[in-house]
């Protein structure tokens, strides 16, 4: 058995994701695939367009064997923190051999070089980054300049001008960095992204970005995206609203975000990534913007990127404070793994996990709350936050048919069984 791991969002699952899984099996001899996937809120800061159980079904039907949930506190954060959650989860399983990620250039050597610089030259890097930020660079730009400076002096490698502009490459760097930090035995491998770039608004053959798909769904052009989805995703997307569920977008939460900003006036800086004057700007904008996109546009600047603004606004809404992220940063081995879906090969991975690791495998939330979490504060801390954010998501998702919520909380009533 050779187990490959993937960290993903599948927002939603499309042909490019299926291509990655197929390449992983073909090129690296992987027999079983486990996916660590974000839950109902994702790394760009907002809600997933469809819920986590639906996305897990898409993945299992199209090549994944086991889908597990990255704890929510990690999911809506920077690439560094998101990667820490995903990598530490896979590493905690004790049985993953390879970690596969897509990148725009497939240049694993350069990705490793950059990751090693960040780990080994952290003190010098911090000084250079601080200096660049004082010159009014945003953090991503400040870090890029600092890394290029060190690489140049050490004659390590020449990087393309657009290397740090490629979002999958940035995540790849963070994945490798986290593997190094944990001294993990998991080997990283990279597959060159095929077709369009991460946020491209265009298609290439039967391939397009998840951003392209979400924009078309928002325009209610469901038929226009079907060629870019595997059959399982076509079916699940096509019938998603039949029982009253909604596709969710950032703007669905805009009024709620505004209320939380007003409610927390004078205390906004306690929320993660909402410091350095950003809190004042956010409060000034809250009453004059018509929608989520407008407040992001008005607040973005060379210092505060759009992605940071999005994440900051959702950190306020979800109540994610500096102290919560500091706790996450101290966790090297996660106390539990939440199962979202599996097939027959997935049961074999679960058996291997149980024989190789002491991590708690959660398939029934009620049972987990009754027993395991009572004896582990970190377990309860992470699980409680997962359940809270999930419940918020479903309040919006079922707002057109609230009768469905009478059946019980979705995390408790969804049956996790072999697909």
CSV table of C-alpha atoms in Angstrom, one decimal:
chain,number,residue,atom,x,y,z
A,1,UNK,CA,0.0,0.0,0.0
A,2,UNK,CA,1.4,3.4,-1.0
A,3,UNK,CA,-0.7,6.3,0.4
A,4,UNK,CA,-0.7,9.7,-1.2
A,5,UNK,CA,-2.0,12.8,0.5
A,6,UNK,CA,-3.5,15.9,-1.1
A,7,UNK,CA,-4.5,19.2,0.6
A,8,UNK,CA,-7.4,20.7,-1.2
A,9,UNK,CA,-10.6,22.8,-1.1
A,10,UNK,CA,-12.5,21.4,-4.1
A,11,UNK,CA,-14.6,24.6,-4.3
A,12,UNK,CA,-16.0,22.9,-6.3
A,13,UNK,CA,-14.4,19.7,-7.5
A,14,UNK,CA,-13.6,20.0,-11.3
A,15,UNK,CA,-11.7,18.2,-14.0
A,16,UNK,CA,-8.4,19.7,-13.0
A,17,UNK,CA,-8.7,18.1,-9.6
A,18,UNK,CA,-9.5,14.7,-11.1
A,19,UNK,CA,-6.5,15.1,-13.4
A,20,UNK,CA,-4.3,15.7,-10.4
A,21,UNK,CA,-5.5,12.5,-8.7
A,22,UNK,CA,-5.1,10.5,-11.9
A,23,UNK,CA,-1.5,11.8,-12.4
A,24,UNK,CA,-0.7,11.1,-8.7
A,25,UNK,CA,-1.6,7.5,-9.2
A,26,UNK,CA,0.0,7.1,-12.6
A,27,UNK,CA,3.3,8.9,-12.1
A,28,UNK,CA,4.0,8.1,-8.5
A,29,UNK,CA,2.5,4.6,-8.0
A,30,UNK,CA,0.0,5.7,-5.4
A,31,UNK,CA,-2.5,3.0,-4.6
A,32,UNK,CA,-4.6,4.9,-2.0
A,33,UNK,CA,-5.4,8.7,-1.8
A,34,UNK,CA,-6.4,10.7,1.3
A,35,UNK,CA,-7.5,14.3,0.9
A,36,UNK,CA,-7.3,16.8,3.7
A,37,UNK,CA,-10.0,19.3,2.7
A,38,UNK,CA,-11.2,22.6,4.1
A,39,UNK,CA,-14.7,22.5,5.6
A,40,UNK,CA,-17.5,24.9,5.0
A,41,UNK,CA,-15.3,28.0,5.0
A,42,UNK,CA,-12.2,28.2,2.7
A,43,UNK,CA,-8.8,29.7,2.5
A,44,UNK,CA,-9.7,32.8,0.4
A,45,UNK,CA,-11.7,33.8,3.5
A,46,UNK,CA,-15.4,33.1,2.6
A,47,UNK,CA,-17.8,30.2,2.4
A,48,UNK,CA,-17.5,27.2,0.1
A,49,UNK,CA,-20.0,27.4,-2.7
A,50,UNK,CA,-21.4,24.0,-1.7
A,51,UNK,CA,-21.0,22.3,1.7
A,52,UNK,CA,-18.2,20.0,2.8
A,53,UNK,CA,-20.2,16.8,2.6
A,54,UNK,CA,-21.2,17.4,-1.0
A,55,UNK,CA,-17.7,18.3,-2.0
A,56,UNK,CA,-16.4,15.1,-0.3
A,57,UNK,CA,-18.9,13.1,-2.3
A,58,UNK,CA,-17.6,14.7,-5.5
A,59,UNK,CA,-14.1,13.8,-4.6
A,60,UNK,CA,-14.8,10.2,-3.6
A,61,UNK,CA,-16.8,9.6,-6.8
A,62,UNK,CA,-13.9,11.0,-8.9
A,63,UNK,CA,-10.8,9.2,-7.5
A,64,UNK,CA,-10.2,10.1,-3.9
A,65,UNK,CA,-10.5,7.3,-1.4
A,66,UNK,CA,-10.7,9.1,1.9
A,67,UNK,CA,-11.7,12.8,2.6
A,68,UNK,CA,-10.9,14.3,6.0
A,69,UNK,CA,-11.6,17.8,7.3
A,70,UNK,CA,-8.9,20.3,8.1
A,71,UNK,CA,-10.0,22.1,11.4
A,72,UNK,CA,-11.8,25.3,10.6
A,73,UNK,CA,-9.5,27.6,12.5
A,74,UNK,CA,-6.8,26.9,10.0
A,75,UNK,CA,-8.9,27.1,6.9
A,76,UNK,CA,-9.7,30.8,6.5
A,77,UNK,CA,-6.2,32.0,7.1
A,78,UNK,CA,-2.9,32.8,5.2
A,79,UNK,CA,-1.2,30.2,3.2
A,80,UNK,CA,1.2,29.5,6.1
A,81,UNK,CA,-1.5,28.7,8.6
A,82,UNK,CA,-3.7,26.9,6.1
A,83,UNK,CA,-0.7,24.7,5.2
A,84,UNK,CA,0.1,24.1,8.9
A,85,UNK,CA,-3.4,22.7,9.4
A,86,UNK,CA,-3.3,20.5,6.3
A,87,UNK,CA,0.2,19.2,6.6
A,88,UNK,CA,0.0,18.5,10.4
A,89,UNK,CA,-3.3,16.7,9.8
A,90,UNK,CA,-1.8,14.4,7.2
A,91,UNK,CA,1.4,13.9,9.2
A,92,UNK,CA,-0.6,13.0,12.3
A,93,UNK,CA,-2.1,10.0,10.4
A,94,UNK,CA,1.3,8.3,10.6
A,95,UNK,CA,0.8,6.5,7.3
A,96,UNK,CA,1.0,9.0,4.4
A,97,UNK,CA,4.0,8.4,2.1
A,98,UNK,CA,3.7,11.3,-0.4
A,99,UNK,CA,2.1,14.8,-0.4
A,100,UNK,CA,1.1,15.9,-3.9
A,101,UNK,CA,0.3,19.5,-4.8
A,102,UNK,CA,-0.2,21.3,-8.1
A,103,UNK,CA,2.0,24.2,-9.1
A,104,UNK,CA,2.1,26.5,-12.1
A,105,UNK,CA,5.6,25.6,-13.1
A,106,UNK,CA,6.1,22.2,-11.5
A,107,UNK,CA,9.6,23.3,-10.3
A,108,UNK,CA,9.9,21.3,-7.1
A,109,UNK,CA,13.6,22.1,-6.7
A,110,UNK,CA,13.0,25.9,-6.5
A,111,UNK,CA,10.1,25.4,-4.2
A,112,UNK,CA,12.3,23.3,-1.9
A,113,UNK,CA,15.1,25.9,-2.0
A,114,UNK,CA,12.7,28.7,-1.0
A,115,UNK,CA,11.2,26.6,1.8
A,116,UNK,CA,14.6,25.8,3.2
A,117,UNK,CA,15.6,29.5,3.2
A,118,UNK,CA,12.5,30.4,5.2
A,119,UNK,CA,13.2,27.6,7.7
A,120,UNK,CA,17.0,28.0,8.0
A,121,UNK,CA,17.4,31.8,7.6
A,122,UNK,CA,14.4,32.8,9.6
A,123,UNK,CA,16.2,35.4,11.7
A,124,UNK,CA,17.7,37.2,8.8
A,125,UNK,CA,14.5,36.9,6.8
A,126,UNK,CA,12.5,38.6,9.6
A,127,UNK,CA,14.9,41.5,9.7
A,128,UNK,CA,14.7,42.0,5.9
A,129,UNK,CA,10.9,41.6,5.9
A,130,UNK,CA,10.5,44.2,8.7
A,131,UNK,CA,12.7,46.6,6.8
A,132,UNK,CA,10.6,46.2,3.6
A,133,UNK,CA,7.3,46.6,5.4
A,134,UNK,CA,8.6,49.9,6.8
A,135,UNK,CA,9.0,51.0,3.2
A,136,UNK,CA,5.3,50.3,2.8
A,137,UNK,CA,5.5,47.0,1.1
A,138,UNK,CA,2.7,44.5,1.7
A,139,UNK,CA,3.8,41.3,3.6
A,140,UNK,CA,3.8,39.1,0.4
A,141,UNK,CA,5.9,41.7,-1.5
A,142,UNK,CA,8.2,42.2,1.5
A,143,UNK,CA,8.8,38.5,1.9
A,144,UNK,CA,9.4,38.0,-1.8
A,145,UNK,CA,12.1,40.7,-1.8
A,146,UNK,CA,13.7,39.3,1.3
A,147,UNK,CA,13.8,35.7,-0.1
A,148,UNK,CA,15.2,36.8,-3.4
A,149,UNK,CA,17.9,38.8,-1.6
A,150,UNK,CA,19.0,35.8,0.4
A,151,UNK,CA,18.8,33.4,-2.6
A,152,UNK,CA,20.9,35.7,-4.7
A,153,UNK,CA,23.6,36.1,-2.1
A,154,UNK,CA,23.8,32.3,-1.5
A,155,UNK,CA,23.7,31.6,-5.3
A,156,UNK,CA,21.0,29.1,-4.7
A,157,UNK,CA,18.8,29.5,-7.7
A,158,UNK,CA,17.3,32.1,-10.1
A,159,UNK,CA,13.5,32.4,-9.9
A,160,UNK,CA,11.2,33.6,-12.6
A,161,UNK,CA,9.7,37.1,-12.1
A,162,UNK,CA,6.2,35.6,-11.6
A,163,UNK,CA,7.3,32.8,-9.3
A,164,UNK,CA,5.8,34.4,-6.1
A,165,UNK,CA,2.6,35.5,-8.0
A,166,UNK,CA,1.5,31.9,-8.5
A,167,UNK,CA,-0.9,31.0,-5.7
A,168,UNK,CA,-0.4,27.2,-6.0
A,169,UNK,CA,3.4,27.6,-5.9
A,170,UNK,CA,3.0,29.8,-2.8
A,171,UNK,CA,1.0,27.0,-1.1
A,172,UNK,CA,3.6,24.4,-2.3
A,173,UNK,CA,6.3,26.4,-0.6
A,174,UNK,CA,4.3,26.5,2.6
A,175,UNK,CA,3.6,22.7,2.4
A,176,UNK,CA,7.3,21.9,2.0
A,177,UNK,CA,8.2,24.3,4.7
A,178,UNK,CA,5.8,22.7,7.1
A,179,UNK,CA,7.1,19.2,6.3
A,180,UNK,CA,10.6,20.5,7.1
A,181,UNK,CA,9.4,22.1,10.4
A,182,UNK,CA,7.8,18.8,11.5
A,183,UNK,CA,10.7,16.7,10.3
A,184,UNK,CA,8.1,14.7,8.5
A,185,UNK,CA,8.9,11.5,6.5
A,186,UNK,CA,6.2,12.5,4.0
A,187,UNK,CA,7.9,13.2,0.6
A,188,UNK,CA,6.5,16.2,-1.4
A,189,UNK,CA,5.8,15.9,-5.1
A,190,UNK,CA,4.5,18.5,-7.5
A,191,UNK,CA,2.4,18.1,-10.6
A,192,UNK,CA,2.4,21.0,-13.1
A,193,UNK,CA,-1.0,22.6,-13.3
A,194,UNK,CA,-2.7,21.9,-16.6
A,195,UNK,CA,-4.9,24.4,-18.5
A,196,UNK,CA,-5.8,27.6,-16.8
A,197,UNK,CA,-4.2,29.5,-13.9
A,198,UNK,CA,-5.7,29.5,-10.4
A,199,UNK,CA,-7.9,32.6,-10.7
A,200,UNK,CA,-8.3,32.6,-14.5
A,201,UNK,CA,-11.6,33.7,-15.9
A,202,UNK,CA,-11.1,31.7,-19.1
A,203,UNK,CA,-11.3,28.1,-20.0
A,204,UNK,CA,-8.9,25.7,-21.8
A,205,UNK,CA,-10.5,22.7,-23.4
A,206,UNK,CA,-12.4,20.9,-20.6
A,207,UNK,CA,-10.3,22.7,-17.9
A,208,UNK,CA,-11.0,25.9,-16.1
A,209,UNK,CA,-10.4,27.3,-12.6
A,210,UNK,CA,-12.7,27.0,-9.6
A,211,UNK,CA,-13.1,30.8,-9.7
A,212,UNK,CA,-14.5,30.5,-13.3
A,213,UNK,CA,-17.0,27.9,-12.1
A,214,UNK,CA,-18.1,29.9,-9.1
A,215,UNK,CA,-18.6,33.1,-11.2
A,216,UNK,CA,-20.8,31.2,-13.7
A,217,UNK,CA,-22.8,29.6,-10.9
A,218,UNK,CA,-23.3,33.1,-9.4
A,219,UNK,CA,-24.7,34.2,-12.8
A,220,UNK,CA,-27.0,31.2,-12.7
A,221,UNK,CA,-25.2,29.7,-15.7
A,222,UNK,CA,-25.2,26.1,-14.5
A,223,UNK,CA,-25.2,24.6,-18.0
A,224,UNK,CA,-22.2,26.7,-19.0
A,225,UNK,CA,-19.9,24.9,-16.5
A,226,UNK,CA,-20.9,21.3,-17.0
A,227,UNK,CA,-18.1,20.4,-19.5
A,228,UNK,CA,-15.6,21.4,-16.8
A,229,UNK,CA,-16.9,19.0,-14.1
A,230,UNK,CA,-16.7,15.2,-13.7
A,231,UNK,CA,-20.1,13.5,-14.0
A,232,UNK,CA,-20.5,13.2,-10.2
A,233,UNK,CA,-19.9,17.0,-9.8
A,234,UNK,CA,-22.3,17.7,-12.6
A,235,UNK,CA,-25.0,15.7,-10.8
A,236,UNK,CA,-24.4,17.1,-7.4
A,237,UNK,CA,-24.2,20.7,-8.6
A,238,UNK,CA,-27.2,20.2,-10.8
A,239,UNK,CA,-29.5,19.1,-8.0
A,240,UNK,CA,-27.9,21.0,-5.1
A,241,UNK,CA,-30.8,23.5,-4.9
A,242,UNK,CA,-33.6,21.0,-5.4
A,243,UNK,CA,-34.2,20.6,-1.6
A,244,UNK,CA,-34.0,24.3,-0.8
A,245,UNK,CA,-30.2,24.7,-0.3
A,246,UNK,CA,-28.4,27.7,-1.6
A,247,UNK,CA,-25.1,28.2,-3.3
A,248,UNK,CA,-23.2,30.5,-1.0
A,249,UNK,CA,-21.0,33.5,-1.8
A,250,UNK,CA,-19.2,36.1,0.2
A,251,UNK,CA,-22.0,38.6,-0.2
A,252,UNK,CA,-24.5,36.3,1.6
A,253,UNK,CA,-22.6,37.2,4.8
A,254,UNK,CA,-22.1,40.9,4.2
A,255,UNK,CA,-24.9,42.2,6.5
A,256,UNK,CA,-23.8,39.8,9.2
A,257,UNK,CA,-20.2,41.0,8.9
A,258,UNK,CA,-21.3,44.6,9.1
A,259,UNK,CA,-23.3,43.9,12.3
A,260,UNK,CA,-20.2,42.2,13.9
A,261,UNK,CA,-18.0,45.2,12.9
A,262,UNK,CA,-20.4,47.6,14.6
A,263,UNK,CA,-20.9,45.3,17.6
A,264,UNK,CA,-17.1,45.1,18.1
A,265,UNK,CA,-16.2,48.8,17.6
A,266,UNK,CA,-13.1,49.6,19.6
A,267,UNK,CA,-12.2,45.9,19.9
A,268,UNK,CA,-11.6,45.0,16.2
A,269,UNK,CA,-7.9,44.8,16.6
A,270,UNK,CA,-8.2,41.6,18.7
A,271,UNK,CA,-9.3,39.7,15.7
A,272,UNK,CA,-6.6,37.9,13.7
A,273,UNK,CA,-4.9,40.0,11.0
A,274,UNK,CA,-7.0,43.1,11.8
A,275,UNK,CA,-4.3,45.3,13.3
A,276,UNK,CA,-1.9,48.0,12.1
A,277,UNK,CA,-4.7,50.5,11.6
A,278,UNK,CA,-6.9,48.2,9.4
A,279,UNK,CA,-9.5,48.1,12.2
A,280,UNK,CA,-10.1,51.8,11.9
A,281,UNK,CA,-10.4,51.7,8.1
A,282,UNK,CA,-12.9,48.7,8.4
A,283,UNK,CA,-15.1,50.6,10.8
A,284,UNK,CA,-15.2,53.7,8.7
A,285,UNK,CA,-16.2,51.8,5.6
A,286,UNK,CA,-18.9,49.6,7.1
A,287,UNK,CA,-21.8,52.1,6.7
A,288,UNK,CA,-21.0,53.3,3.2
A,289,UNK,CA,-20.5,50.1,1.2
A,290,UNK,CA,-23.3,48.4,-0.8
A,291,UNK,CA,-21.8,44.9,-0.8
A,292,UNK,CA,-18.9,42.7,0.1
A,293,UNK,CA,-16.9,43.4,-3.1
A,294,UNK,CA,-17.1,47.1,-2.5
A,295,UNK,CA,-15.8,47.0,1.0
A,296,UNK,CA,-12.9,44.8,-0.1
A,297,UNK,CA,-12.1,47.1,-3.0
A,298,UNK,CA,-12.2,50.2,-0.8
A,299,UNK,CA,-10.0,48.7,1.9
A,300,UNK,CA,-7.4,47.1,-0.4
A,301,UNK,CA,-4.1,49.0,-0.8
A,302,UNK,CA,-0.4,48.2,-1.5
A,303,UNK,CA,-0.1,47.3,2.2
A,304,UNK,CA,-3.4,45.4,2.7
A,305,UNK,CA,-4.1,43.0,-0.2
A,306,UNK,CA,-7.6,41.9,-1.2
A,307,UNK,CA,-7.0,38.4,0.1
A,308,UNK,CA,-6.0,39.8,3.5
A,309,UNK,CA,-9.1,42.1,3.6
A,310,UNK,CA,-11.4,39.1,2.8
A,311,UNK,CA,-9.9,37.0,5.5
A,312,UNK,CA,-9.9,39.8,8.0
A,313,UNK,CA,-13.6,40.4,7.5
A,314,UNK,CA,-14.4,36.8,7.9
A,315,UNK,CA,-12.2,36.5,11.0
A,316,UNK,CA,-14.3,39.3,12.6
A,317,UNK,CA,-17.5,37.5,11.5
A,318,UNK,CA,-16.4,34.1,12.8
A,319,UNK,CA,-14.8,35.5,16.0
A,320,UNK,CA,-11.3,34.3,15.2
A,321,UNK,CA,-8.9,36.2,17.5
A,322,UNK,CA,-5.1,36.4,17.7
A,323,UNK,CA,-5.1,34.1,20.7
A,324,UNK,CA,-6.9,31.4,18.8
A,325,UNK,CA,-4.3,31.4,16.0
A,326,UNK,CA,-1.5,31.4,18.5
A,327,UNK,CA,-2.9,28.2,20.0
A,328,UNK,CA,-3.1,26.7,16.5
A,329,UNK,CA,0.5,27.6,15.8
A,330,UNK,CA,1.6,25.6,18.9
A,331,UNK,CA,-0.1,22.3,17.7
A,332,UNK,CA,2.2,19.9,15.9
A,333,UNK,CA,0.1,16.8,16.1
A,334,UNK,CA,-3.7,17.2,15.8
A,335,UNK,CA,-5.8,15.2,18.3
A,336,UNK,CA,-8.5,14.0,16.0
A,337,UNK,CA,-9.3,13.4,12.3
A,338,UNK,CA,-12.9,14.1,11.1
A,339,UNK,CA,-14.0,11.8,8.3
A,340,UNK,CA,-16.2,13.4,5.6
A,341,UNK,CA,-16.3,10.5,3.2
A,342,UNK,CA,-14.6,7.2,2.1
A,343,UNK,CA,-14.8,4.2,-0.2
A,344,UNK,CA,-13.5,0.6,0.1
A,345,UNK,CA,-9.9,1.7,-0.3
A,346,UNK,CA,-10.7,4.5,2.2
A,347,UNK,CA,-11.5,1.8,4.8
A,348,UNK,CA,-8.1,0.3,4.2
A,349,UNK,CA,-6.5,3.7,4.9
A,350,UNK,CA,-8.5,4.1,8.1
A,351,UNK,CA,-7.3,0.7,9.2
A,352,UNK,CA,-3.7,1.7,8.5
A,353,UNK,CA,-4.3,5.0,10.5
A,354,UNK,CA,-5.5,3.1,13.5
A,355,UNK,CA,-2.5,0.8,13.4
A,356,UNK,CA,0.1,3.5,12.9
A,357,UNK,CA,-1.2,6.5,14.9
A,358,UNK,CA,-3.0,7.2,18.2
A,359,UNK,CA,-5.1,10.0,16.6
A,360,UNK,CA,-8.8,9.8,17.3
A,361,UNK,CA,-10.9,9.0,14.2
A,362,UNK,CA,-14.2,10.8,14.3
A,363,UNK,CA,-17.1,9.5,12.2
A,364,UNK,CA,-19.9,10.2,14.8
A,365,UNK,CA,-19.9,13.7,16.3
A,366,UNK,CA,-22.3,12.9,19.2
A,367,UNK,CA,-20.1,10.0,20.3
A,368,UNK,CA,-17.0,12.1,20.0
A,369,UNK,CA,-18.5,14.8,22.2
A,370,UNK,CA,-19.6,12.3,24.8
A,371,UNK,CA,-16.3,10.5,25.2
A,372,UNK,CA,-13.0,11.5,23.6
A,373,UNK,CA,-13.3,15.3,23.7
A,374,UNK,CA,-14.1,15.3,27.4
A,375,UNK,CA,-10.5,14.4,28.2
A,376,UNK,CA,-8.6,16.6,25.8
A,377,UNK,CA,-9.0,20.4,25.9
A,378,UNK,CA,-7.3,20.9,22.5
A,379,UNK,CA,-9.6,18.3,21.0
A,380,UNK,CA,-12.7,20.1,22.3
A,381,UNK,CA,-11.4,23.6,21.4
A,382,UNK,CA,-10.9,22.6,17.7
A,383,UNK,CA,-14.0,20.5,17.4
A,384,UNK,CA,-16.3,23.1,19.1
A,385,UNK,CA,-15.1,25.7,16.6
A,386,UNK,CA,-15.7,23.4,13.7
A,387,UNK,CA,-19.2,22.8,14.8
A,388,UNK,CA,-19.9,26.4,15.4
A,389,UNK,CA,-18.7,27.6,11.9
A,390,UNK,CA,-20.5,24.7,10.3
A,391,UNK,CA,-23.8,25.6,12.0
A,392,UNK,CA,-23.4,29.2,10.8
A,393,UNK,CA,-22.9,28.0,7.3
A,394,UNK,CA,-26.0,25.8,7.3
A,395,UNK,CA,-28.1,28.6,8.7
A,396,UNK,CA,-27.4,30.5,5.5
A,397,UNK,CA,-27.4,27.4,3.2
A,398,UNK,CA,-30.9,26.4,4.3
A,399,UNK,CA,-32.3,29.9,4.7
A,400,UNK,CA,-34.8,29.2,1.8
A,401,UNK,CA,-36.1,26.1,3.5
A,402,UNK,CA,-35.5,26.2,7.2
A,403,UNK,CA,-37.8,23.2,7.7
A,404,UNK,CA,-34.8,21.1,6.8
A,405,UNK,CA,-33.0,22.3,9.9
A,406,UNK,CA,-35.7,20.7,12.1
A,407,UNK,CA,-34.2,17.3,11.3
A,408,UNK,CA,-31.2,18.3,13.5
A,409,UNK,CA,-27.8,19.9,13.1
A,410,UNK,CA,-26.2,18.7,9.8
A,411,UNK,CA,-22.9,17.7,11.4
A,412,UNK,CA,-24.8,15.3,13.7
A,413,UNK,CA,-27.4,14.0,11.3
A,414,UNK,CA,-25.2,13.4,8.2
A,415,UNK,CA,-24.4,9.7,8.0
A,416,UNK,CA,-20.8,9.0,7.2
A,417,UNK,CA,-20.8,5.6,5.4
A,418,UNK,CA,-18.8,3.9,2.6
A,419,UNK,CA,-19.6,5.4,-0.8
